[in-house]
Short mmCIF file of C-alpha atoms in Angstrom, two decimals:
data_model
loop_
_atom_site.label_atom_id
_atom_site.label_comp_id
_atom_site.label_asym_id
_atom_site.label_seq_id
_atom_site.Cartn_x
_atom_site.Cartn_y
_atom_site.Cartn_z
CA MET A 166 -26.64 31.44 18.00
CA THR A 167 -23.07 30.51 17.03
CA THR A 168 -22.57 29.61 13.38
CA PRO A 169 -20.69 26.30 13.04
CA SER A 170 -17.25 26.77 11.55
CA ARG A 171 -16.49 25.21 8.21
CA SER A 172 -15.43 21.56 8.38
CA LEU A 173 -11.69 21.20 7.88
CA TYR A 174 -12.21 17.69 6.51
CA ARG A 175 -14.71 18.93 3.94
CA SER A 176 -12.42 21.74 2.82
CA MET A 177 -9.53 19.27 2.43
CA VAL A 178 -11.70 16.95 0.36
CA GLU A 179 -12.88 19.84 -1.82
CA SER A 180 -9.32 21.00 -2.39
CA GLY A 181 -8.45 17.46 -3.42
CA GLU A 182 -11.33 17.42 -5.88
CA ASP A 183 -10.31 20.68 -7.59
CA ALA A 184 -10.85 20.02 -11.30
CA GLY A 185 -8.13 22.52 -12.11
CA ALA A 186 -5.48 20.74 -10.06
CA PRO A 187 -2.72 19.14 -12.14
CA ALA A 188 -2.57 15.35 -12.33
CA ARG A 189 -0.44 14.05 -9.49
CA VAL A 190 -1.00 10.34 -10.16
CA HIS A 191 -0.02 8.65 -13.41
CA VAL A 192 -1.48 5.27 -14.45
CA GLU A 193 0.00 3.04 -17.14
CA ARG A 194 -1.97 -0.08 -18.02
CA ARG A 195 0.17 -2.98 -19.19
CA GLY A 196 -2.30 -5.68 -20.13
CA ASP A 197 -3.00 -7.76 -17.02
CA HIS A 198 -1.40 -5.23 -14.66
CA ALA A 199 -0.97 -1.52 -14.13
CA VAL A 200 1.78 0.77 -12.87
CA VAL A 201 0.55 3.62 -10.66
CA THR A 202 3.08 6.40 -10.09
CA LEU A 203 2.84 9.10 -7.45
CA ASP A 204 3.84 12.01 -9.64
CA GLU A 205 4.79 15.19 -7.83
CA PRO A 206 8.57 14.71 -7.83
CA LYS A 207 9.54 18.30 -7.00
CA ARG A 208 7.90 17.80 -3.57
CA LEU A 209 9.03 14.17 -3.26
CA ASN A 210 5.46 13.01 -3.88
CA VAL A 211 4.09 14.36 -0.61
CA LEU A 212 0.56 13.28 0.14
CA SER A 213 -1.29 16.47 -0.71
CA ALA A 214 -5.09 16.41 -0.81
CA PRO A 215 -5.19 16.27 -4.65
CA LEU A 216 -2.66 13.42 -4.80
CA VAL A 217 -4.51 11.39 -2.16
CA ARG A 218 -7.92 11.86 -3.74
CA GLN A 219 -6.59 11.14 -7.23
CA LEU A 220 -4.80 8.02 -6.01
CA ARG A 221 -7.89 6.69 -4.31
CA ARG A 222 -9.97 7.16 -7.47
CA GLU A 223 -7.39 5.42 -9.65
CA LEU A 224 -6.89 2.48 -7.31
CA THR A 225 -10.64 2.03 -6.92
CA SER A 226 -11.03 1.94 -10.70
CA LEU A 227 -8.21 -0.58 -11.14
CA ASP A 228 -9.55 -2.76 -8.32
CA ALA A 229 -12.92 -2.91 -10.08
CA ASP A 230 -11.36 -3.95 -13.42
CA PRO A 231 -11.50 -7.77 -13.76
CA GLU A 232 -8.69 -7.68 -16.35
CA ILE A 233 -6.20 -6.21 -13.88
CA ARG A 234 -4.54 -8.98 -11.84
CA SER A 235 -1.88 -6.84 -10.13
CA VAL A 236 -0.98 -3.21 -9.49
CA VAL A 237 2.50 -1.76 -9.02
CA LEU A 238 2.66 1.33 -6.80
CA THR A 239 5.76 3.48 -7.19
CA GLY A 240 6.93 7.10 -7.15
CA ALA A 241 8.41 9.50 -9.67
CA ASP A 242 12.14 9.82 -9.02
CA PRO A 243 13.90 10.73 -6.84
CA GLY A 244 11.55 9.54 -4.08
CA PHE A 245 8.70 7.14 -3.41
CA SER A 246 6.87 9.48 -1.02
CA ALA A 247 7.92 11.92 1.69
CA GLY A 248 4.67 11.13 3.51
CA GLY A 249 2.11 13.61 4.77
CA ASP A 250 1.97 17.15 3.44
CA LEU A 251 3.39 19.45 6.13
CA LYS A 252 1.29 22.34 4.78
CA MET A 253 -1.85 20.28 5.40
CA MET A 254 -0.59 19.33 8.85
CA ARG A 255 -0.03 22.98 9.72
CA GLU A 256 -3.54 23.86 8.54
CA ALA A 257 -4.94 21.06 10.69
CA VAL A 258 -3.09 22.31 13.76
CA GLU A 259 -4.32 25.85 13.15
CA HIS A 260 -7.95 24.68 12.99
CA LEU A 261 -8.07 22.35 15.98
CA ASP A 262 -10.32 24.84 17.77
CA ALA A 263 -12.99 24.46 15.08
CA ALA A 264 -16.34 22.87 15.92
CA GLU A 265 -15.19 19.34 15.12
CA GLY A 266 -11.72 19.71 16.63
CA THR A 267 -9.60 16.61 16.18
CA ALA A 268 -12.55 14.70 14.71
CA ASP A 269 -11.83 16.31 11.33
CA VAL A 270 -8.24 15.10 11.47
CA TRP A 271 -9.55 11.65 12.42
CA ARG A 272 -11.88 11.69 9.40
CA TRP A 273 -9.05 12.48 7.01
CA ILE A 274 -6.73 9.86 8.50
CA ARG A 275 -9.42 7.18 8.59
CA ARG A 276 -11.34 7.88 5.38
CA GLU A 277 -8.56 9.02 3.08
CA PHE A 278 -5.22 7.60 4.31
CA GLY A 279 -6.89 4.58 5.91
CA GLY A 280 -9.31 4.20 3.02
CA ILE A 281 -6.42 3.58 0.62
CA ALA A 282 -4.74 1.15 3.04
CA ARG A 283 -8.01 -0.79 3.45
CA LEU A 284 -8.48 -0.91 -0.32
CA ILE A 285 -4.98 -2.36 -0.80
CA ALA A 286 -5.40 -4.93 1.99
CA GLY A 287 -8.98 -5.91 1.22
CA SER A 288 -8.73 -6.14 -2.56
CA ASP A 289 -8.38 -9.46 -4.39
CA THR A 290 -5.95 -7.65 -6.69
CA VAL A 291 -2.28 -8.11 -5.80
CA PHE A 292 -0.46 -4.87 -4.92
CA ILE A 293 3.30 -4.56 -5.32
CA ALA A 294 5.14 -1.57 -3.87
CA ALA A 295 8.22 -0.62 -5.90
CA LEU A 296 10.32 1.66 -3.70
CA ASN A 297 12.43 3.84 -5.97
CA GLY A 298 13.75 6.21 -3.28
CA ALA A 299 12.91 7.56 0.15
CA ALA A 300 9.66 6.27 1.66
CA ALA A 301 8.26 7.89 4.80
CA GLY A 302 5.09 8.30 6.83
CA VAL A 303 1.80 7.28 5.30
CA GLY A 304 3.45 6.61 1.93
CA LEU A 305 5.60 4.00 3.68
CA ALA A 306 2.51 2.67 5.47
CA TRP A 307 0.82 2.07 2.12
CA ALA A 308 3.93 0.31 0.83
CA LEU A 309 4.06 -1.97 3.87
CA THR A 310 0.37 -2.75 3.38
CA CYS A 311 1.03 -4.03 -0.13
CA ASP A 312 1.36 -7.77 -0.74
CA LEU A 313 4.97 -7.49 -1.87
CA VAL A 314 7.62 -4.78 -1.50
CA ILE A 315 10.59 -4.58 -3.84
CA ALA A 316 13.22 -1.88 -3.59
CA SER A 317 15.81 -0.25 -5.79
CA ASP A 318 19.32 0.07 -4.40
CA ARG A 319 18.53 3.77 -3.93
CA ALA A 320 15.53 3.14 -1.70
CA VAL A 321 15.59 4.41 1.87
CA ILE A 322 13.01 3.72 4.57
CA VAL A 323 12.54 6.80 6.74
CA PRO A 324 10.98 6.36 10.22
CA ALA A 325 9.77 9.96 10.51
CA PHE A 326 6.89 9.57 13.01
CA GLY A 327 8.86 9.99 16.22
CA ARG A 328 10.75 13.06 15.04
CA LEU A 329 7.43 14.78 14.31
CA GLY A 330 5.95 13.73 17.65
CA LEU A 331 3.53 11.33 15.96
CA LEU A 332 2.81 7.64 16.43
CA PRO A 333 3.00 4.91 13.78
CA GLU A 334 -0.28 5.12 11.88
CA VAL A 335 -2.31 3.69 9.01
CA GLY A 336 -1.29 0.11 9.80
CA THR A 337 2.41 0.77 10.36
CA SER A 338 2.38 -0.55 13.95
CA TRP A 339 0.79 -3.81 12.71
CA ALA A 340 3.28 -4.22 9.87
CA LEU A 341 6.36 -3.41 11.93
CA THR A 342 5.56 -5.65 14.89
CA ARG A 343 4.95 -8.60 12.59
CA ARG A 344 8.20 -8.08 10.70
CA LEU A 345 10.44 -6.88 13.53
CA GLY A 346 8.75 -8.08 16.73
CA TYR A 347 7.78 -5.71 19.53
CA GLN A 348 11.30 -4.76 20.61
CA GLY A 349 12.53 -4.41 17.03
CA ALA A 350 9.59 -2.18 16.15
CA PHE A 351 10.10 -0.05 19.25
CA ALA A 352 13.81 0.34 18.47
CA TYR A 353 12.90 1.29 14.88
CA TYR A 354 10.61 4.02 16.21
CA VAL A 355 12.99 5.39 18.86
CA ARG A 356 16.12 5.36 16.69
CA GLY A 357 14.40 7.09 13.78
CA GLU A 358 17.39 6.21 11.62
CA HIS A 359 17.21 5.88 7.86
CA ILE A 360 17.27 2.26 6.71
CA ASP A 361 18.95 1.54 3.40
CA ALA A 362 17.70 -1.10 0.98
CA PRO A 363 20.09 -3.96 1.96
CA THR A 364 19.25 -3.47 5.64
CA ALA A 365 15.53 -3.36 4.85
CA LEU A 366 15.93 -6.68 3.02
CA ARG A 367 17.76 -8.23 5.97
CA LEU A 368 15.02 -7.04 8.35
CA GLY A 369 12.26 -8.43 6.15
CA LEU A 370 10.77 -5.02 5.32
CA VAL A 371 11.24 -5.65 1.59
CA GLN A 372 11.38 -8.92 -0.35
CA GLU A 373 13.92 -8.03 -3.05
CA VAL A 374 16.52 -5.34 -3.82
CA VAL A 375 17.57 -4.64 -7.40
CA ALA A 376 19.54 -2.06 -9.35
CA HIS A 377 17.59 1.18 -9.68
CA ASP A 378 17.20 0.93 -13.45
CA ARG A 379 15.74 -2.58 -13.10
CA LEU A 380 13.06 -1.73 -10.53
CA LEU A 381 10.02 -1.60 -12.81
CA GLU A 382 11.37 -4.46 -14.91
CA THR A 383 11.52 -6.55 -11.74
CA ALA A 384 8.02 -5.44 -10.77
CA ASP A 385 6.82 -6.56 -14.20
CA GLU A 386 8.43 -9.97 -13.59
CA TRP A 387 6.45 -10.35 -10.36
CA CYS A 388 3.29 -9.35 -12.21
CA THR A 389 4.06 -11.99 -14.85
CA ARG A 390 4.39 -14.64 -12.13
CA ILE A 391 1.01 -13.63 -10.78
CA ALA A 392 -0.57 -13.65 -14.25
CA GLN A 393 0.75 -17.16 -14.86
CA LEU A 394 -1.20 -18.49 -11.88
CA PRO A 395 -4.80 -19.59 -12.41
CA PRO A 396 -7.02 -16.50 -11.93
CA HIS A 397 -8.47 -17.70 -8.63
CA ALA A 398 -5.17 -18.75 -7.05
CA ALA A 399 -3.57 -15.46 -6.01
CA ALA A 400 -6.97 -13.86 -5.42
CA MET A 401 -7.91 -16.56 -2.90
CA THR A 402 -4.45 -16.93 -1.36
CA LYS A 403 -4.17 -13.24 -0.51
CA PRO A 404 -7.07 -13.08 1.99
CA LEU A 405 -6.20 -16.54 3.30
CA LEU A 406 -2.62 -15.57 4.21
CA ARG A 407 -3.69 -12.21 5.60
CA ALA A 408 -6.17 -13.93 7.90
CA ALA A 409 -3.69 -16.68 8.83
CA ALA A 410 -1.12 -14.07 9.91
CA ASP A 411 -3.30 -13.31 12.94
CA ALA A 412 -4.78 -16.76 13.49
CA ASP A 413 -3.50 -19.53 15.74
CA TRP A 414 -2.53 -22.83 14.10
CA PRO A 415 -5.91 -24.62 14.43
CA ASP A 416 -7.78 -21.63 12.99
CA ALA A 417 -5.29 -21.28 10.11
CA LEU A 418 -5.73 -24.97 9.34
CA THR A 419 -9.51 -24.56 9.36
CA LEU A 420 -9.31 -21.58 6.98
CA GLU A 421 -7.28 -23.69 4.55
CA GLU A 422 -9.69 -26.63 4.84
CA PHE A 423 -12.64 -24.46 3.87
CA ALA A 424 -10.80 -22.70 1.04
CA GLU A 425 -9.09 -25.65 -0.64
CA PRO A 426 -12.17 -27.56 -1.86
CA THR A 427 -13.20 -24.56 -3.96
CA CYS A 428 -9.94 -24.87 -5.91
CA PHE A 429 -10.81 -28.47 -6.77
CA THR A 430 -13.83 -27.22 -8.73
CA THR A 431 -11.82 -25.00 -11.09
CA ALA A 432 -10.96 -25.92 -14.65
CA ALA A 433 -7.36 -24.84 -14.07
CA PHE A 434 -6.89 -27.47 -11.35
CA ALA A 435 -8.57 -30.19 -13.42
CA ASP A 436 -6.44 -29.38 -16.47
CA ASN A 437 -3.21 -29.39 -14.45
CA VAL A 438 -4.03 -32.72 -12.79
CA HIS A 439 -4.85 -34.20 -16.19
CA ALA A 440 -1.58 -32.88 -17.63
CA MET A 441 0.48 -34.25 -14.75
CA LEU A 442 -1.13 -37.67 -15.00
CA ASN A 443 -0.31 -37.71 -18.70
CA GLY A 444 3.31 -36.74 -18.10
CA ARG A 445 3.04 -33.22 -19.50
CA HIS A 446 4.33 -31.44 -16.33
#
């Protein structure tokens, strides 16, 4: 009887859970928000198994914290993230003849890379990507999944999938077609050219470009705007707008009609109406 070969996915998870591995994700709590930094700068914050597993744990913890209204995701200079770890990719290729074949690669992509993307998209917490340098691959996919993307003037978007013989993944095809349209997204993929921060702003891939030394300050300003909203407002608007992006006009209208009455029951709305009627706004 043939002994089943060791699961590549399980070995990757175990390597990511190594208690002796150095911290590759740094979290700084700043009251109502947190700054999460991918912190393996010598390798341009590649998505090694330890970094991915550590990031998922930290984001899950922050998402569960009711005091945290927003999370800034950035990288340790000089890059945001170079994307997938080529060493891991080589190991995956070398083990494709294992019992599970490509299913193990699918598990990692879906559960780990996709798990983080789903957390960002599905959370009521607002996620802000602060691109401090080059952003490629799955790291870029996570940034594009965030609710806002701001960029330093040193940021560069790197369409690396085609050069590696890969397809857009982890939500990148969805994000690009909605920002660039089908033909724009296809041209982005085929050209594979680096996109600087001003061009990314013009294309709608980022919402603001600032001087490099003002990146986190600007991210803090966005977090302050979010914190100044009534607690339910951004949390309810996020899933509404994400659903409306794929809805036709009647369905979007219906979503709004069901959501809006809830806001009328909040103390924040009542207080603001009272203040406006009394000339205090």
